[in-house]
Amino acid sequence: MRASMKWLAPLALAAAGCATMGGPGEHAVIRAKNKVIPSLVHIRPVKESFASGQKQEYVVEGSGFIISPDGYVVTNEHVAGDSTQVRCVLFNRDEIDAEVVGTDPYTDIAVLKLKVDEANLPAAELGNSAHIEPGQTVLALGSPHGLSRSISKGIVSVTDRYLGEEGPRPAPYNTWIQTDAAINPGNSGGPLVNLKGEVIGINTRKLSGADNVGFAIPVNAAREVIGAIIEHGHVPRSWIGVRLQEMTSKTDDPSQRGVVVADVDPLGPAAAAGFAPGDVIVAVNGEPVHARFEEDLPLVLKRVADLPIGSPATFSVRRGEETQDIAVVTMEESDYKGEEVEFAEWGFTAADLTPAIVQAARLPSSRGIVIAGVEVGTVAAESGLRQGDIVLSVDGEEIANLAEFQERYDAINDAGKRLVLLDVKRGALTRFELLKLEPGAENGDEAAGEVILDEEDGEEPNGEEPNEDE
Amino acid sequence: MRTNSLVALWIVTGLAAGLAAAPAAEEAGAFSPAFIAAQQKAIAPAICLLNFTAEVESQRTGETQKRSTRALGLIVSPDGLVMTHGHMQSDKSDPSNIRVVVGEGEEDKEYDGVFLKKPDDINVCFVRIQGEEGERFPCVTFASDGNLGLGEQVLLFGIMGETLDFARGALTRMISAVIEKPRTTYCIDEAIPFGYVGAPVIDSRGRIAGVVGYDLAPTEGGELYVRSGHPLVYQAPLFAKYIQNPPTEDTLEADQPIAWIGVFSQPLTDDLAEYWGLPKKGGVVISTVVEGSPAEAAGIQRGDVITSFDGMPMRAKKNSEIVGFTKLVRETDVGREIPVKILRSGQPVDISIVLTERPVSAKDAEEFVEETFGLTVRALTTDVRILLNLPDETQGVIVRRVKSGSWAHLAGMRPGVIVLRFGEYPVTSIGEFEAAVNKVKEARPAEVPVFCRVGARTGFFRLQPRWE
């Protein structure tokens, strides 16, 4: 429905006054830059990827900024998440390693702690993103394409852009500051600042294919996430298993208040409590909620997320002409993605299932693991196993999660078994995938697994027929 | 323009006329200029140019746009039956405005053409030239066997491009591979130009062995080859019956119904046999049983190994050998009780199964064109349910096309969206969709919420009609 947004990173700020070089505007820019730039950090994490079927490390470059004298640094989750080490270069060129305190993929925020003893680092001042307005001058500081200490200037284009829950990086809990300050890959995690030198946002994304359409996380949304990460290592949120849509998805009548239930996760608490698509939630625990436009959704979603985890909450729901109260016991929102593990001897990587995967695959339960990648030339690749396959059982025994699979894997390898049978779900079909753990056995030249009938597994949006079944 | 003067009877036969005019190539791999010239003289008059309008579908809206295009046609009977490649027809849209140009240069004559129904089992199409009553056309006659050998040189006649005035051209190629399964197929060693798709293939003895094609039809295992992009020879016996008895709605629909068992399967490889402790004799492993299928009704379970079907041993050890089972099932009589031998947990079990007629596929599904809102929808068929992994409880109609600029288009609807409710009315079938639309049109509301499934999720689109 919307163009795919490609994230990337923020920018840098600058300021400081050389009054002789220009008018008062330039003076303000330089002054703001001078205030914030000592806290700017160039970040080079070593990250892990499992998509190729094996654990691989790679280096990325991003930006961040110091928020406390004892060395807490804020950056993006997509910069520092899944990293094994994080190297930082401060504005004074000091090179200091950092540890990842925690990350929050739902807002794309990560908090690092510099490994320093001193407690007098230059911390940036966080501003108030509720007080910004379109047209005001902003500066983006960071390391575009790895070029550290860079600064670009622009204005706030829109204060509350909604980027939605769709796509590979859903952002349900915040709107975004849209800016035309140049933001490039490498700016990610850097500060967006006002002319007072206060951080008002974290530069995170740009619209690829467009000119100067960048997006920053408002600092007011970030502040609470940063606090939770420092306190808990992650952001605990409540979850009831519904997807919400703005009221204008059903009606433009401004007197109709509430928020529309668009989808109900069949395995979530809301389904158990009797929610149905089309219901309109008008209040949560007696407090009215309303999202007329999509930009209003993050507030409602956050209201639900902020409910006490594991406690009953009362949702007032309008269905047709009637309004009823539905009690739901919230669950903690699951991780954004499951832990990933490499199974090197079998040639693939796998992850725990998440509710999103379970719902998309229409699994009857959340038992199983998902193949994250298959390494070329391995027994897994020869068997026909593919990325996205869901493994339900090993040698006829169901597996609940990655930990159980790991146990089975270790036991089978220790026992020196030659053949291992996986029950696999791929789309609507199930398959038997036989892993041959010893090379050189007979029948080795045939692609034992390629089912003829499901070659066109990829979704065909216009509903063409799948391959014939017999 | 329409000709009414060509009444000559030219029958060109590869064997009779061709051999009469020229000797066979003297040695394999070397067609002499004299041989090629003689063949060209005999065969080129039967090559015609098809100009027609094809419909091309937009990926974004599913709307079709018309495009003028052309193809090589080969006249295969003196009464004006023309054979061409199956790409002339796409999905459900037949080509239109067909004009057949017979002859070359100043000698050419243009006729109207009528598209006949495309056969299911071979990827060719047929067009009937609308000549004068009794008018006869030059045509080719194919060899009866169509056999070719590895390394054999073949001669192709085709049509050059528009800038070359559609001149008839010749190419030599070699048979680079003979594939035995699922049926004998010959690969041509090099890519061929566009104007040679559907071209006659002449062997070293001057016989017309077949025509140049690409993918096999799905019913002959086409999905195995469809992505190869490799030129093939469709040997004459595959389409001979359609030349004798040209395909029409009547002839094709008179065929027996295609049977359906409702399973997905994989071969019993030797490794799987070893794992399960079964004899390494091959078989058909049932990997998925479709809900509501004859297989389910007969008690077939996932993991069963079919070793015999209707008395025929099943010995599949490779994927390509599963096609034999597929074909056998399709050709089995609907309604007859079929004995099936299976191995279940290693133990032989005899069951019997009554196959039903294959459920309607998306291609043949009922379609409804709704003009007011701009939606063309289709019934949800079993194959689409499997493709999209839809649960049984998902009942609706699937959007096939969205008219550009329509109210549905403005609301962001697109092909592939499954309509579950239109306004206040549940939609579980084409009929209910039509009824819902009619009720909404009567009520003329200012806005119509449409509840839909998009991929794995559900949600609403809001139509905002502007009633006149």
PDB file of C-alpha atoms in Angstrom, chain B residues 381-468:
ATOM      1  CA  THR B 381     -10.980 -22.167  -6.016  1.00  0.00           C
ATOM      2  CA  THR B 382      -9.188 -25.052  -4.348  1.00  0.00           C
ATOM      3  CA  ASP B 383      -5.946 -24.309  -6.155  1.00  0.00           C
ATOM      4  CA  VAL B 384      -5.952 -20.685  -5.009  1.00  0.00           C
ATOM      5  CA  ARG B 385      -6.696 -21.779  -1.454  1.00  0.00           C
ATOM      6  CA  ILE B 386      -3.644 -24.018  -1.552  1.00  0.00           C
ATOM      7  CA  LEU B 387      -1.468 -21.395  -3.232  1.00  0.00           C
ATOM      8  CA  LEU B 388      -2.388 -18.716  -0.716  1.00  0.00           C
ATOM      9  CA  ASN B 389      -2.566 -21.138   2.222  1.00  0.00           C
ATOM     10  CA  LEU B 390      -6.093 -20.026   3.050  1.00  0.00           C
ATOM     11  CA  PRO B 391      -7.923 -21.729   5.883  1.00  0.00           C
ATOM     12  CA  ASP B 392     -11.270 -23.322   5.113  1.00  0.00           C
ATOM     13  CA  GLU B 393     -13.058 -20.666   7.104  1.00  0.00           C
ATOM     14  CA  THR B 394     -11.871 -17.988   4.705  1.00  0.00           C
ATOM     15  CA  GLN B 395     -14.797 -17.626   2.342  1.00  0.00           C
ATOM     16  CA  GLY B 396     -14.855 -14.834  -0.173  1.00  0.00           C
ATOM     17  CA  VAL B 397     -14.084 -13.816  -3.722  1.00  0.00           C
ATOM     18  CA  ILE B 398     -10.667 -12.826  -5.029  1.00  0.00           C
ATOM     19  CA  VAL B 399     -10.108  -9.582  -6.901  1.00  0.00           C
ATOM     20  CA  ARG B 400      -8.832 -10.308 -10.370  1.00  0.00           C
ATOM     21  CA  ARG B 401      -8.759  -6.823 -11.842  1.00  0.00           C
ATOM     22  CA  VAL B 402      -9.251  -3.278 -10.608  1.00  0.00           C
ATOM     23  CA  LYS B 403     -10.303  -0.781 -13.230  1.00  0.00           C
ATOM     24  CA  SER B 404      -7.966   2.213 -13.388  1.00  0.00           C
ATOM     25  CA  GLY B 405      -9.546   5.331 -11.915  1.00  0.00           C
ATOM     26  CA  SER B 406     -12.463   3.398 -10.447  1.00  0.00           C
ATOM     27  CA  TRP B 407     -13.800   3.824  -6.915  1.00  0.00           C
ATOM     28  CA  ALA B 408     -12.090   0.566  -5.959  1.00  0.00           C
ATOM     29  CA  HIS B 409      -8.811   1.821  -7.412  1.00  0.00           C
ATOM     30  CA  LEU B 410      -9.108   5.090  -5.487  1.00  0.00           C
ATOM     31  CA  ALA B 411      -9.643   3.099  -2.288  1.00  0.00           C
ATOM     32  CA  GLY B 412      -6.359   1.269  -2.849  1.00  0.00           C
ATOM     33  CA  MET B 413      -7.799  -2.133  -3.719  1.00  0.00           C
ATOM     34  CA  ARG B 414      -5.670  -4.292  -5.972  1.00  0.00           C
ATOM     35  CA  PRO B 415      -5.585  -7.742  -7.567  1.00  0.00           C
ATOM     36  CA  GLY B 416      -5.158 -10.592  -5.103  1.00  0.00           C
ATOM     37  CA  VAL B 417      -7.226  -8.947  -2.366  1.00  0.00           C
ATOM     38  CA  ILE B 418      -9.892 -11.334  -1.085  1.00  0.00           C
ATOM     39  CA  VAL B 419     -13.235  -9.656  -0.424  1.00  0.00           C
ATOM     40  CA  LEU B 420     -14.884 -11.133   2.671  1.00  0.00           C
ATOM     41  CA  ARG B 421     -17.589  -8.547   3.278  1.00  0.00           C
ATOM     42  CA  PHE B 422     -18.928  -5.795   1.022  1.00  0.00           C
ATOM     43  CA  GLY B 423     -20.563  -3.098   3.074  1.00  0.00           C
ATOM     44  CA  GLU B 424     -22.630  -4.921   5.644  1.00  0.00           C
ATOM     45  CA  TYR B 425     -23.009  -8.041   3.553  1.00  0.00           C
ATOM     46  CA  PRO B 426     -20.888 -11.189   3.949  1.00  0.00           C
ATOM     47  CA  VAL B 427     -19.489 -12.411   0.644  1.00  0.00           C
ATOM     48  CA  THR B 428     -18.787 -16.118   0.254  1.00  0.00           C
ATOM     49  CA  SER B 429     -19.494 -16.548  -3.435  1.00  0.00           C
ATOM     50  CA  ILE B 430     -19.766 -14.691  -6.718  1.00  0.00           C
ATOM     51  CA  GLY B 431     -23.549 -14.684  -6.338  1.00  0.00           C
ATOM     52  CA  GLU B 432     -23.378 -13.122  -2.883  1.00  0.00           C
ATOM     53  CA  PHE B 433     -20.901 -10.550  -4.119  1.00  0.00           C
ATOM     54  CA  GLU B 434     -23.207  -9.567  -6.936  1.00  0.00           C
ATOM     55  CA  ALA B 435     -26.180  -9.403  -4.566  1.00  0.00           C
ATOM     56  CA  ALA B 436     -24.210  -7.300  -2.069  1.00  0.00           C
ATOM     57  CA  VAL B 437     -23.137  -4.873  -4.769  1.00  0.00           C
ATOM     58  CA  ASN B 438     -26.726  -4.545  -5.958  1.00  0.00           C
ATOM     59  CA  LYS B 439     -28.004  -3.833  -2.454  1.00  0.00           C
ATOM     60  CA  VAL B 440     -25.327  -1.195  -1.945  1.00  0.00           C
ATOM     61  CA  LYS B 441     -26.158   0.351  -5.302  1.00  0.00           C
ATOM     62  CA  GLU B 442     -29.805   0.592  -4.266  1.00  0.00           C
ATOM     63  CA  ALA B 443     -28.979   2.163  -0.924  1.00  0.00           C
ATOM     64  CA  ARG B 444     -26.414   4.535  -2.442  1.00  0.00           C
ATOM     65  CA  PRO B 445     -24.423   5.145   0.764  1.00  0.00           C
ATOM     66  CA  ALA B 446     -21.729   7.806   0.821  1.00  0.00           C
ATOM     67  CA  GLU B 447     -19.134   5.244   1.828  1.00  0.00           C
ATOM     68  CA  VAL B 448     -18.794   1.478   1.709  1.00  0.00           C
ATOM     69  CA  PRO B 449     -16.385  -0.334   4.029  1.00  0.00           C
ATOM     70  CA  VAL B 450     -15.069  -3.478   2.359  1.00  0.00           C
ATOM     71  CA  PHE B 451     -13.560  -6.102   4.663  1.00  0.00           C
ATOM     72  CA  CYS B 452     -10.788  -8.017   2.951  1.00  0.00           C
ATOM     73  CA  ARG B 453      -7.910 -10.396   3.412  1.00  0.00           C
ATOM     74  CA  VAL B 454      -4.594  -9.137   2.060  1.00  0.00           C
ATOM     75  CA  GLY B 455      -1.856 -11.727   2.360  1.00  0.00           C
ATOM     76  CA  ALA B 456      -1.850 -13.052   5.903  1.00  0.00           C
ATOM     77  CA  ARG B 457      -3.842 -10.153   7.310  1.00  0.00           C
ATOM     78  CA  THR B 458      -7.313  -8.719   7.207  1.00  0.00           C
ATOM     79  CA  GLY B 459      -8.439  -5.106   7.121  1.00  0.00           C
ATOM     80  CA  PHE B 460     -10.801  -2.566   5.619  1.00  0.00           C
ATOM     81  CA  PHE B 461     -10.850  -0.538   2.436  1.00  0.00           C
ATOM     82  CA  ARG B 462     -13.297   2.354   2.275  1.00  0.00           C
ATOM     83  CA  LEU B 463     -14.989   2.956  -1.059  1.00  0.00           C
ATOM     84  CA  GLN B 464     -16.285   6.463  -1.559  1.00  0.00           C
ATOM     85  CA  PRO B 465     -18.803   6.344  -4.399  1.00  0.00           C
ATOM     86  CA  ARG B 466     -19.826   9.519  -6.181  1.00  0.00           C
ATOM     87  CA  TRP B 467     -23.377   8.596  -7.149  1.00  0.00           C
ATOM     88  CA  GLU B 468     -24.676  10.524 -10.128  1.00  0.00           C
TER      89      GLU B 468
END
